[in-house]
Amino acid sequence: MKILVGVKRVVDYAVKVRVGANGVELKNVKMSMNPFCEIATEAAVRLKENKAANVSEVVAVSVGPKQCQDTLRTALAMGCDRAIHVKTDLRGDYMELQSDSVAKIFQKIVEEKEQNTDLVLLGKQSIDSDCGQVGPMLAGFLNYPQATFAANIDLDGDGLKVERETDSGTETIKIPSLPAVITCDLRLNEPRYATLPNIMKAKKKKIDTIDANDLGVDLTAKNKVLEVYEPPPRKEGIVVEDVDELIAKLKNEAGLLQ
Amino acid sequence: MHQLPKLLAVRASRSLLQHRFQKLHYSSSTHSFSSNSASHSSSSLSKFLNEISTNLSHVEINQNKYDLDVHGKGEGYHPTSPPAAILTPTSVTDISSILKYCNQYKIPVIPYGAGTSVEGHVSAIHPSSISLDMVKFKQVDLPTDGTILEDAHIQVGAGVTRHELNHALRHTGLEFKVDPGADATIGGMTATSASGTTAVSYGTMRENILGLECVLPDGTVANCGSFALKSSSGYDLTSLMCGSEGTLGVITKVTVKLHPVAEHVSAAICEFDTLHEAAMAISTMKFSSIPLERCELLDESSLDAFHKYTIMSDGNETNDSNTEEVVRKPTVFLEFTGATKDIVQEHVKLTELICNEFGGSNFEFKTDEAERRKLWSARHNLYYASLAMRKGAEKAIITDACVPLSKLAHVISATAQDVKDYGVIATTFGHAGDGNFHCILPILEDDDKEYIQKLHEINDNLIKRTLEVGGTCTGEHGIGNGKIKHLMQEHGEGGVKFMEMIKKGLDANNIMNPGKIVDI
């Protein structure tokens, strides 16, 4: 099995984002691998460690500026074998580069550069654009079966059995045979911490760089971002004296009681 | 694994992920404080708060009764003693100004991190005290692009918790090793010289910080230590602040030492017939130069609690009432790390031989991470398992004594015997590699005075025994207010006078967390 993993470089989830004149401020802000992409990478590496899966190699792919190399090094330190960096300075947080272009970039990689890819693992969504679209769009473009929000992946004969988490419960989906696209959700695994020896080894692994413009993909944004603003500050709560006052306020002010 | 929030299919994921690790900090800020608020008003407090809201208007002042209560207690058994107001500074200059005003108006001030201390450290002795919330000091000085750290150390704000720090470091291959049970702040851990199960191999906070920045009671900002791994330069100010429990100044930034994440780990357990034999086996392991990453000793009562309250690996808690009546034996929990798998295996083999020499049985070891974690998460949750032994208990007296290794078995056994003789429910376990052990004595809301008195007597007996053999009345939790009475016996007149002189020299007005460690 040959696995391709998409890893996106985003604003670190713990950072308190600020909105500037041109969308979210990215200058001097801590960036790291999208948490759902970490989970996808961990899933790929665990499949590789599973002898029964017979994985020949895991290739990490990232689309973005030159600093994406750091994100790819992290994926390599976690256990990917080599990486591809699709270089572009377009903003990946929906301001400039959008899901359909990214999906088309991945399509080109799978069809032209990394033929014989059996499985594409992606995070279910990125935490900057929160679209969750690349996985399903890519499956559509490639005409591959897809299973999104995977909370569990098991080998099943020639294909895979995926448990999908939704708000109303868990679905079990059978993918009868590969190739396929799977997007990964929080409950799938807990990504490993890279150890220093692996980080050192990762420095020697190969990263190929391709310019995004050379792929023949239309990178223009189809949707226009009109405005970016911070949510209004949370209104202060009040302390009421007793239950009567609470009921009065719920009735008269909040309009929640008849 | 933590309890996971239910996820909507495609919902803004950032806030969900933040929730996973960060305590959401809600505060109803009010700049128009009421000088008639509840029971904590005095004219000097009002004047002080007036100065803050006029000259430091960006510093939040919070007098919400519920928040005050939270800031007036830690995780020990001491009653809540709320401050009169909570101030949230945003910078070192803020703190410097605040402390100057505190001196001017004689307002006691208590730095507050995560509130996980267990010896009443944050209890406000004086009604017009203020709590200094360090929640805004969460900087972690990592290069913005996650490049590898060149040196194994990092500077962090005092308000960063140890889980937050290790999560920020997760791709560097390095981690911060000090692991007390709670997710305490680095500043708080420094202030109490905390330690946990890794002390046997990496030491306590004292051995894991290279330096710190603090604000002295008079507002002076002082930088202590350096980035060098060792130094003979001047007085060891870092060590002085370490363990000072907020009585000598406010710690604002700490440079912590990091160590590589272990690649090859093995965990082992072994049962013994008596605590004495377990302790002797451990001594022999150390004398045989076997490097122990972790070494914990649980007595029969702990194992009983731990088995009755088994936490499943996916986060569900079950009260397993179907366990057969198995005879529990004192058990040693060990962890080994090494540069290669073979080295670790060799150590495990050697350890098994030693355990057998001392009558050990049921020696088991595991290398798989999930199985190892299961073993250790149970140990870290022993506190809750112990509370569960008395249904409805929400807090406990946690004893903390540290003795020379040769006396450990004797002191633990004597304490366990006391528990039986007094007829109370408690669990006893220890960081056997350091000679430090804890007795958890759960308390119920409706316990009568007699029962509580028994618990305190057990603690007092334990401390008496400890000091008699040259130990210390607190290995890691600190003195707070409750253990001041033991300082004279432990340090003698000279030692206590030395501490008082330091306190008086730095904090003549006794505004820094008064009533803790020394009473001047």
mmCIF file of N, CA and C in Angstrom, chain B residues 40-85:
data_model
loop_
_atom_site.group_PDB
_atom_site.id
_atom_site.type_symbol
_atom_site.label_atom_id
_atom_site.label_comp_id
_atom_site.label_asym_id
_atom_site.label_seq_id
_atom_site.Cartn_x
_atom_site.Cartn_y
_atom_site.Cartn_z
ATOM 1 N N HIS B 40 -15.022 42.193 52.868
ATOM 2 C CA HIS B 40 -13.593 42.488 52.729
ATOM 3 C C HIS B 40 -13.301 43.947 52.431
ATOM 4 N N SER B 41 -13.825 44.842 53.152
ATOM 5 C CA SER B 41 -13.540 46.241 52.820
ATOM 6 C C SER B 41 -12.770 46.904 53.934
ATOM 7 N N SER B 42 -11.963 47.812 53.553
ATOM 8 C CA SER B 42 -11.260 48.626 54.536
ATOM 9 C C SER B 42 -10.881 49.872 53.761
ATOM 10 N N SER B 43 -10.651 50.940 54.444
ATOM 11 C CA SER B 43 -10.418 52.175 53.686
ATOM 12 C C SER B 43 -9.113 52.105 52.922
ATOM 13 N N SER B 44 -8.081 51.430 53.476
ATOM 14 C CA SER B 44 -6.831 51.368 52.728
ATOM 15 C C SER B 44 -6.989 50.475 51.503
ATOM 16 N N LEU B 45 -7.818 49.419 51.604
ATOM 17 C CA LEU B 45 -8.062 48.580 50.443
ATOM 18 C C LEU B 45 -8.760 49.392 49.356
ATOM 19 N N SER B 46 -9.751 50.188 49.758
ATOM 20 C CA SER B 46 -10.473 51.002 48.774
ATOM 21 C C SER B 46 -9.526 51.970 48.104
ATOM 22 N N LYS B 47 -8.651 52.596 48.907
ATOM 23 C CA LYS B 47 -7.710 53.556 48.315
ATOM 24 C C LYS B 47 -6.786 52.820 47.348
ATOM 25 N N PHE B 48 -6.325 51.639 47.760
ATOM 26 C CA PHE B 48 -5.434 50.851 46.920
ATOM 27 C C PHE B 48 -6.113 50.511 45.596
ATOM 28 N N LEU B 49 -7.326 50.004 45.666
ATOM 29 C CA LEU B 49 -8.047 49.617 44.446
ATOM 30 C C LEU B 49 -8.314 50.836 43.572
ATOM 31 N N ASN B 50 -8.505 51.975 44.224
ATOM 32 C CA ASN B 50 -8.707 53.215 43.491
ATOM 33 C C ASN B 50 -7.465 53.555 42.677
ATOM 34 N N GLU B 51 -6.297 53.430 43.315
ATOM 35 C CA GLU B 51 -5.040 53.695 42.616
ATOM 36 C C GLU B 51 -4.916 52.791 41.395
ATOM 37 N N ILE B 52 -5.218 51.510 41.587
ATOM 38 C CA ILE B 52 -5.094 50.552 40.475
ATOM 39 C C ILE B 52 -6.010 50.936 39.335
ATOM 40 N N SER B 53 -7.272 51.219 39.660
ATOM 41 C CA SER B 53 -8.203 51.484 38.562
ATOM 42 C C SER B 53 -7.935 52.823 37.907
ATOM 43 N N THR B 54 -7.244 53.725 38.622
ATOM 44 C CA THR B 54 -6.906 55.012 38.009
ATOM 45 C C THR B 54 -5.621 54.917 37.203
ATOM 46 N N ASN B 55 -4.558 54.381 37.847
ATOM 47 C CA ASN B 55 -3.250 54.411 37.200
ATOM 48 C C ASN B 55 -2.895 53.163 36.409
ATOM 49 N N LEU B 56 -3.574 52.050 36.690
ATOM 50 C CA LEU B 56 -3.308 50.811 35.955
ATOM 51 C C LEU B 56 -4.652 50.302 35.452
ATOM 52 N N SER B 57 -5.342 51.151 34.706
ATOM 53 C CA SER B 57 -6.726 50.830 34.351
ATOM 54 C C SER B 57 -6.868 49.574 33.505
ATOM 55 N N HIS B 58 -5.777 49.121 32.872
ATOM 56 C CA HIS B 58 -5.909 47.925 32.039
ATOM 57 C C HIS B 58 -5.819 46.653 32.868
ATOM 58 N N VAL B 59 -5.460 46.800 34.149
ATOM 59 C CA VAL B 59 -5.388 45.626 35.014
ATOM 60 C C VAL B 59 -6.786 45.329 35.540
ATOM 61 N N GLU B 60 -7.283 44.140 35.213
ATOM 62 C CA GLU B 60 -8.631 43.754 35.654
ATOM 63 C C GLU B 60 -8.700 43.627 37.162
ATOM 64 N N ILE B 61 -9.779 44.179 37.739
ATOM 65 C CA ILE B 61 -10.044 43.971 39.161
ATOM 66 C C ILE B 61 -11.325 43.173 39.253
ATOM 67 N N ASN B 62 -11.290 42.054 39.925
ATOM 68 C CA ASN B 62 -12.454 41.188 39.998
ATOM 69 C C ASN B 62 -12.831 40.952 41.456
ATOM 70 N N GLN B 63 -14.081 41.296 41.801
ATOM 71 C CA GLN B 63 -14.523 41.035 43.167
ATOM 72 C C GLN B 63 -15.752 40.137 43.195
ATOM 73 N N ASN B 64 -15.916 39.348 42.154
ATOM 74 C CA ASN B 64 -17.018 38.395 42.093
ATOM 75 C C ASN B 64 -16.839 37.353 43.203
ATOM 76 N N LYS B 65 -17.867 37.162 44.014
ATOM 77 C CA LYS B 65 -17.752 36.309 45.192
ATOM 78 C C LYS B 65 -17.302 34.892 44.845
ATOM 79 N N TYR B 66 -17.812 34.361 43.748
ATOM 80 C CA TYR B 66 -17.489 32.985 43.404
ATOM 81 C C TYR B 66 -16.044 32.849 42.969
ATOM 82 N N ASP B 67 -15.583 33.845 42.212
ATOM 83 C CA ASP B 67 -14.185 33.822 41.796
ATOM 84 C C ASP B 67 -13.263 33.994 42.988
ATOM 85 N N LEU B 68 -13.654 34.849 43.944
ATOM 86 C CA LEU B 68 -12.834 35.053 45.141
ATOM 87 C C LEU B 68 -12.685 33.742 45.904
ATOM 88 N N ASP B 69 -13.776 33.000 45.984
ATOM 89 C CA ASP B 69 -13.721 31.712 46.679
ATOM 90 C C ASP B 69 -12.737 30.770 46.000
ATOM 91 N N VAL B 70 -12.788 30.737 44.675
ATOM 92 C CA VAL B 70 -11.878 29.868 43.930
ATOM 93 C C VAL B 70 -10.430 30.249 44.239
ATOM 94 N N HIS B 71 -10.176 31.553 44.317
ATOM 95 C CA HIS B 71 -8.811 32.012 44.564
ATOM 96 C C HIS B 71 -8.392 31.897 46.021
ATOM 97 N N GLY B 72 -9.335 31.485 46.862
ATOM 98 C CA GLY B 72 -9.000 31.379 48.275
ATOM 99 C C GLY B 72 -8.726 29.956 48.704
ATOM 100 N N LYS B 73 -8.679 29.052 47.736
ATOM 101 C CA LYS B 73 -8.391 27.680 48.133
ATOM 102 C C LYS B 73 -7.565 26.963 47.088
ATOM 103 N N GLY B 74 -6.869 25.948 47.543
ATOM 104 C CA GLY B 74 -6.088 25.116 46.623
ATOM 105 C C GLY B 74 -6.767 23.770 46.542
ATOM 106 N N GLU B 75 -5.991 22.689 46.465
ATOM 107 C CA GLU B 75 -6.615 21.370 46.394
ATOM 108 C C GLU B 75 -6.376 20.582 47.666
ATOM 109 N N GLY B 76 -6.087 21.283 48.748
ATOM 110 C CA GLY B 76 -5.898 20.586 50.010
ATOM 111 C C GLY B 76 -7.179 20.612 50.814
ATOM 112 N N TYR B 77 -7.062 20.327 52.081
ATOM 113 C CA TYR B 77 -8.244 20.213 52.942
ATOM 114 C C TYR B 77 -8.511 21.516 53.683
ATOM 115 N N HIS B 78 -7.614 22.491 53.508
ATOM 116 C CA HIS B 78 -7.738 23.729 54.275
ATOM 117 C C HIS B 78 -8.996 24.480 53.855
ATOM 118 N N PRO B 79 -9.658 25.136 54.814
ATOM 119 C CA PRO B 79 -10.894 25.843 54.463
ATOM 120 C C PRO B 79 -10.602 27.005 53.513
ATOM 121 N N THR B 80 -11.620 27.339 52.733
ATOM 122 C CA THR B 80 -11.477 28.451 51.785
ATOM 123 C C THR B 80 -11.308 29.755 52.537
ATOM 124 N N SER B 81 -10.320 30.525 52.133
ATOM 125 C CA SER B 81 -10.103 31.813 52.762
ATOM 126 C C SER B 81 -9.921 32.827 51.646
ATOM 127 N N PRO B 82 -11.017 33.393 51.160
ATOM 128 C CA PRO B 82 -10.926 34.206 49.938
ATOM 129 C C PRO B 82 -10.235 35.547 50.145
ATOM 130 N N PRO B 83 -9.571 36.034 49.081
ATOM 131 C CA PRO B 83 -8.983 37.376 49.117
ATOM 132 C C PRO B 83 -10.107 38.396 48.922
ATOM 133 N N ALA B 84 -9.745 39.675 49.001
ATOM 134 C CA ALA B 84 -10.761 40.711 48.827
ATOM 135 C C ALA B 84 -10.956 41.077 47.367
ATOM 136 N N ALA B 85 -9.942 40.815 46.569
ATOM 137 C CA ALA B 85 -10.047 41.148 45.145
ATOM 138 C C ALA B 85 -8.999 40.357 44.373
#
